[in-house]
XYZ file of N, CA and C in Angstrom:
258
model
N 113.875 38.142 63.196
C 114.748 39.222 63.587
C 116.204 38.874 63.260
N 116.593 37.605 63.501
C 117.957 37.197 63.183
C 118.217 37.307 61.684
N 117.207 36.975 60.882
C 117.349 37.076 59.433
C 117.561 38.520 59.023
N 116.802 39.437 59.598
C 116.943 40.859 59.280
C 118.337 41.347 59.655
N 118.826 40.949 60.835
C 120.167 41.360 61.251
C 121.224 40.794 60.313
N 121.039 39.566 59.850
C 121.984 38.972 58.907
C 121.973 39.722 57.587
N 120.799 40.097 57.127
C 120.685 40.851 55.872
C 121.360 42.203 56.005
N 121.082 42.904 57.113
C 121.674 44.215 57.327
C 123.192 44.105 57.437
N 123.684 43.085 58.140
C 125.130 42.893 58.257
C 125.764 42.636 56.898
N 125.121 41.815 56.089
C 125.644 41.538 54.746
C 125.649 42.802 53.898
N 124.602 43.594 54.006
C 124.540 44.845 53.250
C 125.633 45.806 53.681
N 125.923 45.850 54.976
C 126.989 46.710 55.481
C 128.315 46.323 54.848
N 128.588 45.029 54.794
C 129.836 44.565 54.200
C 129.901 44.857 52.711
N 128.795 44.687 52.014
C 128.771 44.963 50.576
C 129.005 46.436 50.310
N 128.314 47.272 51.032
C 128.449 48.716 50.834
C 129.860 49.174 51.140
N 130.426 48.693 52.231
C 131.761 49.148 52.601
C 132.828 48.628 51.644
N 132.611 47.468 51.038
C 133.606 46.951 50.102
C 133.630 47.764 48.816
N 132.512 48.369 48.474
C 132.453 49.239 47.303
C 133.108 50.570 47.617
N 133.035 51.010 48.857
C 133.601 52.291 49.271
C 132.515 53.226 49.724
N 132.863 54.094 50.612
C 131.887 55.036 51.138
C 132.001 56.325 50.344
N 130.899 56.763 49.806
C 130.882 57.983 48.995
C 131.100 59.213 49.864
N 131.729 60.224 49.301
C 131.972 61.442 50.061
C 130.765 62.376 50.031
N 129.896 62.233 49.071
C 128.690 63.056 49.005
C 127.600 62.424 49.865
N 126.723 63.261 50.407
C 125.650 62.745 51.238
C 124.656 61.995 50.365
N 124.308 60.806 50.797
C 123.354 60.010 50.039
C 122.560 59.117 50.983
N 121.387 58.700 50.519
C 120.541 57.803 51.303
C 120.156 56.615 50.436
N 120.242 55.432 51.023
C 119.855 54.205 50.353
C 118.777 53.526 51.179
N 117.720 53.059 50.530
C 116.658 52.332 51.209
C 116.735 50.871 50.800
N 116.672 49.979 51.784
C 116.719 48.540 51.533
C 115.301 47.987 51.629
N 114.935 47.148 50.659
C 113.581 46.601 50.604
C 113.613 45.079 50.512
N 112.560 44.444 51.036
C 112.445 43.000 50.918
C 111.834 42.643 49.560
N 111.604 41.361 49.329
C 111.108 40.904 48.022
C 109.700 41.411 47.713
N 108.976 41.874 48.730
C 107.630 42.408 48.508
C 107.628 43.931 48.399
N 108.816 44.535 48.409
C 108.924 45.974 48.259
C 108.798 46.770 49.539
N 108.695 46.079 50.674
C 108.585 46.781 51.953
C 109.966 47.225 52.426
N 110.037 48.413 52.971
C 111.296 48.922 53.488
C 111.717 48.127 54.716
N 112.972 47.662 54.733
C 113.500 46.949 55.895
C 114.597 47.752 56.584
N 115.001 48.869 55.981
C 116.019 49.710 56.586
C 116.583 50.698 55.593
N 117.527 51.491 56.071
C 118.152 52.487 55.210
C 119.547 52.802 55.719
N 120.308 53.459 54.872
C 121.615 53.964 55.285
C 121.782 55.358 54.712
N 122.476 56.189 55.464
C 122.762 57.548 55.040
C 124.247 57.790 55.217
N 124.882 58.309 54.179
C 126.293 58.651 54.247
C 126.415 60.162 54.199
N 127.099 60.727 55.199
C 127.238 62.183 55.232
C 128.495 62.625 54.485
N 128.720 63.923 54.422
C 129.819 64.470 53.633
C 131.195 64.114 54.193
N 131.271 63.729 55.453
C 132.559 63.331 56.022
C 132.819 61.836 55.868
N 131.886 61.100 55.246
C 132.099 59.681 54.968
C 131.552 58.726 56.001
N 130.826 59.197 56.991
C 130.238 58.311 57.996
C 128.907 57.793 57.480
N 128.748 56.482 57.492
C 127.491 55.859 57.090
C 126.754 55.403 58.336
N 125.492 55.786 58.438
C 124.647 55.392 59.555
C 123.554 54.483 59.022
N 123.369 53.332 59.674
C 122.373 52.346 59.269
C 121.187 52.403 60.220
N 119.970 52.352 59.652
C 118.748 52.411 60.459
C 117.806 51.283 60.058
N 117.002 50.832 61.025
C 116.004 49.817 60.714
C 114.779 50.496 60.110
N 113.735 49.727 59.821
C 112.549 50.268 59.151
C 111.788 51.283 60.001
N 112.036 51.297 61.302
C 111.380 52.267 62.189
C 112.237 53.519 62.400
N 113.403 53.572 61.759
C 114.262 54.741 61.888
C 115.244 54.693 63.034
N 115.286 53.575 63.764
C 116.226 53.450 64.880
C 117.615 53.133 64.340
N 118.627 53.795 64.865
C 120.002 53.545 64.437
C 120.426 52.157 64.881
N 120.939 51.370 63.930
C 121.389 50.016 64.237
C 122.903 49.880 64.170
N 123.581 50.866 63.581
C 125.029 50.817 63.494
C 125.567 51.907 62.597
N 126.901 51.931 62.481
C 127.544 52.918 61.626
C 128.871 52.374 61.129
N 129.419 53.046 60.138
C 130.718 52.676 59.594
C 131.445 53.942 59.163
N 132.745 53.991 59.439
C 133.579 55.100 58.994
C 134.856 54.537 58.387
N 135.378 55.233 57.391
C 136.627 54.829 56.758
C 137.633 55.957 56.929
N 138.839 55.614 57.420
C 139.852 56.644 57.615
C 140.684 56.837 56.345
N 141.629 57.759 56.393
C 142.424 58.095 55.211
C 143.328 56.952 54.752
N 143.576 55.981 55.617
C 144.391 54.823 55.245
C 143.570 53.706 54.614
N 142.253 53.894 54.520
C 141.384 52.887 53.928
C 140.841 51.867 54.905
N 141.042 52.080 56.208
C 140.525 51.157 57.223
C 139.100 51.556 57.583
N 138.165 50.618 57.466
C 136.770 50.855 57.819
C 136.497 50.252 59.186
N 135.870 51.032 60.047
C 135.511 50.578 61.385
C 133.995 50.541 61.482
N 133.470 49.411 61.933
C 132.030 49.211 62.081
C 131.677 49.309 63.557
N 130.569 50.011 63.853
C 130.135 50.158 65.230
C 128.655 49.806 65.348
N 128.272 49.307 66.519
C 126.863 49.017 66.757
C 126.150 50.293 67.166
N 124.881 50.184 67.508
C 124.065 51.355 67.830
C 124.577 52.108 69.052
N 125.298 51.432 69.938
C 125.828 52.081 71.135
C 127.240 52.633 70.926
N 127.764 52.505 69.716
C 129.086 53.049 69.417
C 130.244 52.115 69.680
N 129.943 50.871 70.068
C 131.011 49.898 70.328
C 131.513 49.328 69.007
N 132.812 49.210 68.854
C 133.402 48.656 67.634
C 133.045 47.180 67.528
N 132.500 46.800 66.374
C 132.118 45.405 66.147
C 132.990 44.730 65.100
N 133.762 45.517 64.357
C 134.640 44.921 63.351
C 135.379 45.982 62.564
N 136.379 45.535 61.820
C 137.157 46.428 60.953
C 137.481 45.704 59.663
N 137.795 46.478 58.649
C 138.300 45.918 57.400
C 139.221 46.939 56.784
N 140.108 46.495 55.927
C 141.010 47.430 55.271
C 141.257 46.971 53.848
N 141.677 47.921 53.037
C 142.009 47.602 51.645
C 143.522 47.574 51.500
N 143.991 46.733 50.618
C 145.427 46.664 50.357
C 145.805 47.745 49.384
N 146.918 48.363 49.617
C 147.391 49.423 48.717
C 148.683 49.039 48.098
């Protein structure tokens, strides 16, 4: 379980460093055997929601107009932030 959480956390950081797309999209994450380990969905307002393989929400990320990304856990508590230099 700790490994899965580490993988999901790393994926969150990778996705957010690339930028959150404004169009709605869904990404499925798979392990080396092709099994789904989770997914993320980005809506039209730029909020990305992360889910585990059972569909339970594990966290979310939003980026404001200044480029600051805020990460939240499943209960909505802020777990971290990042920003881009302009």
